[in-house]
Amino acid sequence: MIEVGNLASKADSNAKPAMTSRVIGAMALTAVCLALFISPVAMAQSGAQTPKKDESAQPFVVKIGFVNTQRILQDSGPSKLAQENIEKEFKKRNDDLQKEIAEFRKKVQQFEKDAPVLAESDRNRRQRELGNLDADLQRKQREIQEDFNRRRNEEFAIIIERANAAIMQIADKEQYDLILQDAVTVSDRVDITDKVIKALESKN
């Protein structure tokens, strides 16, 4: 005789492992599905929260150049040509002044020889004449120098204007951020004066 209770117990004991396996399998499948669903969302959220690296961001480096204006006015071809032309322009006035100065010196030397034997009135008169002549020569010399400087400044202003235009072209072409024209000390690595002079002479 077989006991029903025992069979039921055996049936239950046999069924529980099978049922447990099915439940565990279903739970595992659900976990996988949830993982597949959650992972993209989590990744999207993670990506949204994590700052993106700006690939275009690069270290900012300032490109600086230096131009020696004095060298341009002394060494450039246009500057030398302007100086020569101005000197030619003032040559006659300067030559005439030098002749007058030479004549004045002769008169001074003659006066020094004659002074011991001259009457006081004659000596005073000639001294006044020499003094007036000296003042007149100094005035002429000052006027010539002022006119010369004015003409030179006019020509140099034109050269500086042309140099500034050349500097702007170089800065644009070679992408300079800053170009200085005055500095206490300058490295040869940033000195572009030769480039400016070359640009000036190529357009002369």
mmCIF file of C-alpha atoms in Angstrom:
data_model
loop_
_atom_site.group_PDB
_atom_site.id
_atom_site.type_symbol
_atom_site.label_atom_id
_atom_site.label_comp_id
_atom_site.label_asym_id
_atom_site.label_seq_id
_atom_site.Cartn_x
_atom_site.Cartn_y
_atom_site.Cartn_z
ATOM 1 C CA MET A 1 0.000 0.000 0.000
ATOM 2 C CA ILE A 2 1.313 3.302 -1.009
ATOM 3 C CA GLU A 3 0.709 6.258 1.217
ATOM 4 C CA VAL A 4 -0.818 9.206 -0.563
ATOM 5 C CA GLY A 5 0.702 11.650 1.833
ATOM 6 C CA ASN A 6 4.129 10.375 1.104
ATOM 7 C CA LEU A 7 3.536 10.603 -2.648
ATOM 8 C CA ALA A 8 2.323 14.141 -2.239
ATOM 9 C CA SER A 9 5.347 14.932 -0.203
ATOM 10 C CA LYS A 10 7.573 13.330 -2.772
ATOM 11 C CA ALA A 11 5.744 15.094 -5.586
ATOM 12 C CA ASP A 12 6.152 18.422 -3.809
ATOM 13 C CA SER A 13 9.787 17.724 -3.129
ATOM 14 C CA ASN A 14 10.369 16.829 -6.778
ATOM 15 C CA ALA A 15 8.389 19.822 -8.072
ATOM 16 C CA LYS A 16 10.088 22.477 -5.950
ATOM 17 C CA PRO A 17 13.525 22.151 -7.552
ATOM 18 C CA ALA A 18 12.005 22.325 -11.050
ATOM 19 C CA MET A 19 9.871 25.328 -10.114
ATOM 20 C CA THR A 20 12.813 27.018 -8.469
ATOM 21 C CA SER A 21 14.917 26.551 -11.595
ATOM 22 C CA ARG A 22 12.191 28.085 -13.768
ATOM 23 C CA VAL A 23 11.792 31.052 -11.418
ATOM 24 C CA ILE A 24 15.524 31.650 -11.247
ATOM 25 C CA GLY A 25 15.750 31.413 -15.035
ATOM 26 C CA ALA A 26 12.935 33.905 -15.457
ATOM 27 C CA MET A 27 14.527 36.287 -12.972
ATOM 28 C CA ALA A 28 17.870 36.008 -14.729
ATOM 29 C CA LEU A 29 16.253 36.798 -18.090
ATOM 30 C CA THR A 30 14.453 39.769 -16.560
ATOM 31 C CA ALA A 31 17.713 41.021 -15.075
ATOM 32 C CA VAL A 32 19.432 40.756 -18.443
ATOM 33 C CA CYS A 33 16.599 42.629 -20.145
ATOM 34 C CA LEU A 34 16.693 45.330 -17.485
ATOM 35 C CA ALA A 35 20.446 45.562 -17.846
ATOM 36 C CA LEU A 36 20.109 45.941 -21.607
ATOM 37 C CA PHE A 37 17.482 48.613 -21.111
ATOM 38 C CA ILE A 38 19.136 50.477 -18.286
ATOM 39 C CA SER A 39 22.684 50.453 -19.655
ATOM 40 C CA PRO A 40 22.045 52.823 -22.624
ATOM 41 C CA VAL A 41 20.065 55.167 -20.380
ATOM 42 C CA ALA A 42 22.762 55.120 -17.741
ATOM 43 C CA MET A 43 25.405 55.670 -20.371
ATOM 44 C CA ALA A 44 23.429 58.554 -21.831
ATOM 45 C CA GLN A 45 23.003 60.093 -18.414
ATOM 46 C CA SER A 46 26.655 59.540 -17.633
ATOM 47 C CA GLY A 47 27.622 61.138 -20.922
ATOM 48 C CA ALA A 48 25.365 64.103 -20.206
ATOM 49 C CA GLN A 49 26.868 64.600 -16.782
ATOM 50 C CA THR A 50 30.494 64.192 -17.880
ATOM 51 C CA PRO A 51 31.835 67.375 -19.562
ATOM 52 C CA LYS A 52 32.787 66.752 -23.149
ATOM 53 C CA LYS A 53 36.348 67.480 -24.080
ATOM 54 C CA ASP A 54 36.568 70.400 -26.473
ATOM 55 C CA GLU A 55 38.827 69.094 -29.165
ATOM 56 C CA SER A 56 39.201 72.603 -30.617
ATOM 57 C CA ALA A 57 40.561 74.014 -27.357
ATOM 58 C CA GLN A 58 44.283 74.598 -27.710
ATOM 59 C CA PRO A 59 46.778 76.448 -25.496
ATOM 60 C CA PHE A 60 46.632 80.153 -26.417
ATOM 61 C CA VAL A 61 50.045 81.351 -27.547
ATOM 62 C CA VAL A 62 50.563 85.045 -28.328
ATOM 63 C CA LYS A 63 52.776 85.675 -31.354
ATOM 64 C CA ILE A 64 54.787 88.846 -30.758
ATOM 65 C CA GLY A 65 57.021 90.799 -33.120
ATOM 66 C CA PHE A 66 59.275 93.822 -32.662
ATOM 67 C CA VAL A 67 60.227 96.567 -35.116
ATOM 68 C CA ASN A 68 63.175 98.914 -34.556
ATOM 69 C CA THR A 69 61.943 102.176 -36.078
ATOM 70 C CA GLN A 70 65.332 103.862 -35.662
ATOM 71 C CA ARG A 71 66.978 101.156 -37.779
ATOM 72 C CA ILE A 72 64.386 101.647 -40.484
ATOM 73 C CA LEU A 73 65.113 105.382 -40.594
ATOM 74 C CA GLN A 74 68.877 104.786 -40.666
ATOM 75 C CA ASP A 75 69.418 101.602 -42.667
ATOM 76 C CA SER A 76 66.544 101.243 -45.104
ATOM 77 C CA GLY A 77 67.053 102.140 -48.755
ATOM 78 C CA PRO A 78 64.181 104.662 -48.893
ATOM 79 C CA SER A 79 65.508 106.428 -45.812
ATOM 80 C CA LYS A 80 69.045 106.690 -47.161
ATOM 81 C CA LEU A 81 67.734 107.990 -50.488
ATOM 82 C CA ALA A 82 65.588 110.599 -48.747
ATOM 83 C CA GLN A 83 68.574 111.736 -46.685
ATOM 84 C CA GLU A 84 70.730 112.103 -49.797
ATOM 85 C CA ASN A 85 68.043 114.101 -51.593
ATOM 86 C CA ILE A 86 67.588 116.469 -48.654
ATOM 87 C CA GLU A 87 71.326 117.040 -48.372
ATOM 88 C CA LYS A 88 71.440 117.907 -52.074
ATOM 89 C CA GLU A 89 68.509 120.250 -51.592
ATOM 90 C CA PHE A 90 70.321 122.148 -48.822
ATOM 91 C CA LYS A 91 73.834 121.918 -50.258
ATOM 92 C CA LYS A 92 73.890 125.408 -51.806
ATOM 93 C CA ARG A 93 72.571 127.137 -48.692
ATOM 94 C CA ASN A 94 75.046 125.280 -46.528
ATOM 95 C CA ASP A 95 77.960 126.003 -48.882
ATOM 96 C CA ASP A 96 77.091 129.715 -48.915
ATOM 97 C CA LEU A 97 76.942 129.745 -45.130
ATOM 98 C CA GLN A 98 80.331 128.036 -44.840
ATOM 99 C CA LYS A 99 81.848 130.706 -47.106
ATOM 100 C CA GLU A 100 80.423 133.472 -44.923
ATOM 101 C CA ILE A 101 81.789 131.753 -41.822
ATOM 102 C CA ALA A 102 85.226 131.504 -43.426
ATOM 103 C CA GLU A 103 85.115 135.232 -44.244
ATOM 104 C CA PHE A 104 84.056 136.022 -40.702
ATOM 105 C CA ARG A 105 87.006 134.095 -39.272
ATOM 106 C CA LYS A 106 89.381 136.056 -41.486
ATOM 107 C CA LYS A 107 87.916 139.323 -40.222
ATOM 108 C CA VAL A 108 88.293 138.153 -36.629
ATOM 109 C CA GLN A 109 91.936 137.251 -37.227
ATOM 110 C CA GLN A 110 92.563 140.618 -38.886
ATOM 111 C CA PHE A 111 90.920 142.435 -36.023
ATOM 112 C CA GLU A 112 93.096 140.628 -33.498
ATOM 113 C CA LYS A 113 96.167 141.823 -35.407
ATOM 114 C CA ASP A 114 94.935 145.409 -35.721
ATOM 115 C CA ALA A 115 93.426 145.782 -32.251
ATOM 116 C CA PRO A 116 96.650 146.893 -30.437
ATOM 117 C CA VAL A 117 97.151 149.891 -32.759
ATOM 118 C CA LEU A 118 93.520 150.908 -33.224
ATOM 119 C CA ALA A 119 91.954 153.827 -31.532
ATOM 120 C CA GLU A 120 89.433 152.859 -28.898
ATOM 121 C CA SER A 121 86.529 154.162 -30.950
ATOM 122 C CA ASP A 122 87.630 152.181 -34.037
ATOM 123 C CA ARG A 123 88.255 149.092 -31.942
ATOM 124 C CA ASN A 124 84.788 149.314 -30.370
ATOM 125 C CA ARG A 125 83.151 149.876 -33.751
ATOM 126 C CA ARG A 126 84.810 146.841 -35.316
ATOM 127 C CA GLN A 127 83.983 144.727 -32.291
ATOM 128 C CA ARG A 128 80.321 145.673 -32.697
ATOM 129 C CA GLU A 129 80.455 144.865 -36.396
ATOM 130 C CA LEU A 130 82.009 141.463 -35.707
ATOM 131 C CA GLY A 131 79.451 140.788 -32.968
ATOM 132 C CA ASN A 132 76.547 141.635 -35.287
ATOM 133 C CA LEU A 133 78.067 139.518 -38.044
ATOM 134 C CA ASP A 134 78.499 136.580 -35.660
ATOM 135 C CA ALA A 135 74.866 136.850 -34.521
ATOM 136 C CA ASP A 136 73.703 136.999 -38.143
ATOM 137 C CA LEU A 137 75.694 133.881 -39.046
ATOM 138 C CA GLN A 138 74.299 131.992 -36.060
ATOM 139 C CA ARG A 139 70.768 132.983 -37.099
ATOM 140 C CA LYS A 140 71.347 131.727 -40.648
ATOM 141 C CA GLN A 141 72.869 128.500 -39.376
ATOM 142 C CA ARG A 142 69.885 127.965 -37.050
ATOM 143 C CA GLU A 143 67.389 128.611 -39.853
ATOM 144 C CA ILE A 144 69.121 126.186 -42.177
ATOM 145 C CA GLN A 145 69.186 123.507 -39.476
ATOM 146 C CA GLU A 146 65.496 124.025 -38.662
ATOM 147 C CA ASP A 147 64.510 123.865 -42.332
ATOM 148 C CA PHE A 148 66.670 120.777 -42.806
ATOM 149 C CA ASN A 149 65.065 119.027 -39.818
ATOM 150 C CA ARG A 150 61.593 119.957 -41.010
ATOM 151 C CA ARG A 151 62.212 118.513 -44.479
ATOM 152 C CA ARG A 152 63.768 115.384 -43.035
ATOM 153 C CA ASN A 153 60.811 114.886 -40.687
ATOM 154 C CA GLU A 154 58.436 115.261 -43.640
ATOM 155 C CA GLU A 155 60.272 112.583 -45.610
ATOM 156 C CA PHE A 156 60.638 110.314 -42.586
ATOM 157 C CA ALA A 157 56.908 110.632 -41.862
ATOM 158 C CA ILE A 158 56.224 109.241 -45.338
ATOM 159 C CA ILE A 159 58.658 106.379 -44.733
ATOM 160 C CA ILE A 160 57.102 105.603 -41.340
ATOM 161 C CA GLU A 161 53.659 105.534 -42.944
ATOM 162 C CA ARG A 162 54.893 103.087 -45.564
ATOM 163 C CA ALA A 163 56.656 101.026 -42.891
ATOM 164 C CA ASN A 164 53.448 100.813 -40.855
ATOM 165 C CA ALA A 165 51.596 99.567 -43.919
ATOM 166 C CA ALA A 166 54.297 96.918 -44.443
ATOM 167 C CA ILE A 167 54.058 95.925 -40.772
ATOM 168 C CA MET A 168 50.287 95.489 -41.083
ATOM 169 C CA GLN A 169 50.750 93.248 -44.132
ATOM 170 C CA ILE A 170 53.371 91.131 -42.361
ATOM 171 C CA ALA A 171 51.194 90.880 -39.246
ATOM 172 C CA ASP A 172 48.217 89.753 -41.307
ATOM 173 C CA LYS A 173 50.170 87.307 -43.456
ATOM 174 C CA GLU A 174 52.134 85.712 -40.610
ATOM 175 C CA GLN A 175 49.331 86.006 -38.028
ATOM 176 C CA TYR A 176 51.042 88.164 -35.419
ATOM 177 C CA ASP A 177 48.943 89.042 -32.381
ATOM 178 C CA LEU A 178 51.106 91.967 -31.266
ATOM 179 C CA ILE A 179 53.918 94.014 -32.840
ATOM 180 C CA LEU A 180 55.860 96.466 -30.687
ATOM 181 C CA GLN A 181 57.960 99.414 -31.787
ATOM 182 C CA ASP A 182 59.520 100.253 -28.442
ATOM 183 C CA ALA A 183 61.111 97.916 -25.895
ATOM 184 C CA VAL A 184 63.922 97.866 -23.357
ATOM 185 C CA THR A 185 65.321 94.537 -24.524
ATOM 186 C CA VAL A 186 64.394 92.358 -27.482
ATOM 187 C CA SER A 187 65.307 88.856 -28.576
ATOM 188 C CA ASP A 188 66.384 88.293 -32.173
ATOM 189 C CA ARG A 189 63.656 85.647 -32.361
ATOM 190 C CA VAL A 190 60.932 88.311 -32.364
ATOM 191 C CA ASP A 191 62.759 91.111 -34.230
ATOM 192 C CA ILE A 192 61.142 91.510 -37.661
ATOM 193 C CA THR A 193 62.867 94.793 -38.585
ATOM 194 C CA ASP A 194 64.750 93.151 -41.467
ATOM 195 C CA LYS A 195 61.463 91.881 -42.901
ATOM 196 C CA VAL A 196 59.999 95.393 -42.790
ATOM 197 C CA ILE A 197 63.093 96.918 -44.425
ATOM 198 C CA LYS A 198 62.997 94.274 -47.142
ATOM 199 C CA ALA A 199 59.302 94.987 -47.768
ATOM 200 C CA LEU A 200 60.017 98.726 -47.984
ATOM 201 C CA GLU A 201 62.880 98.299 -50.423
ATOM 202 C CA SER A 202 60.892 95.904 -52.622
ATOM 203 C CA LYS A 203 58.268 98.634 -53.143
ATOM 204 C CA ASN A 204 60.708 101.478 -53.596
#
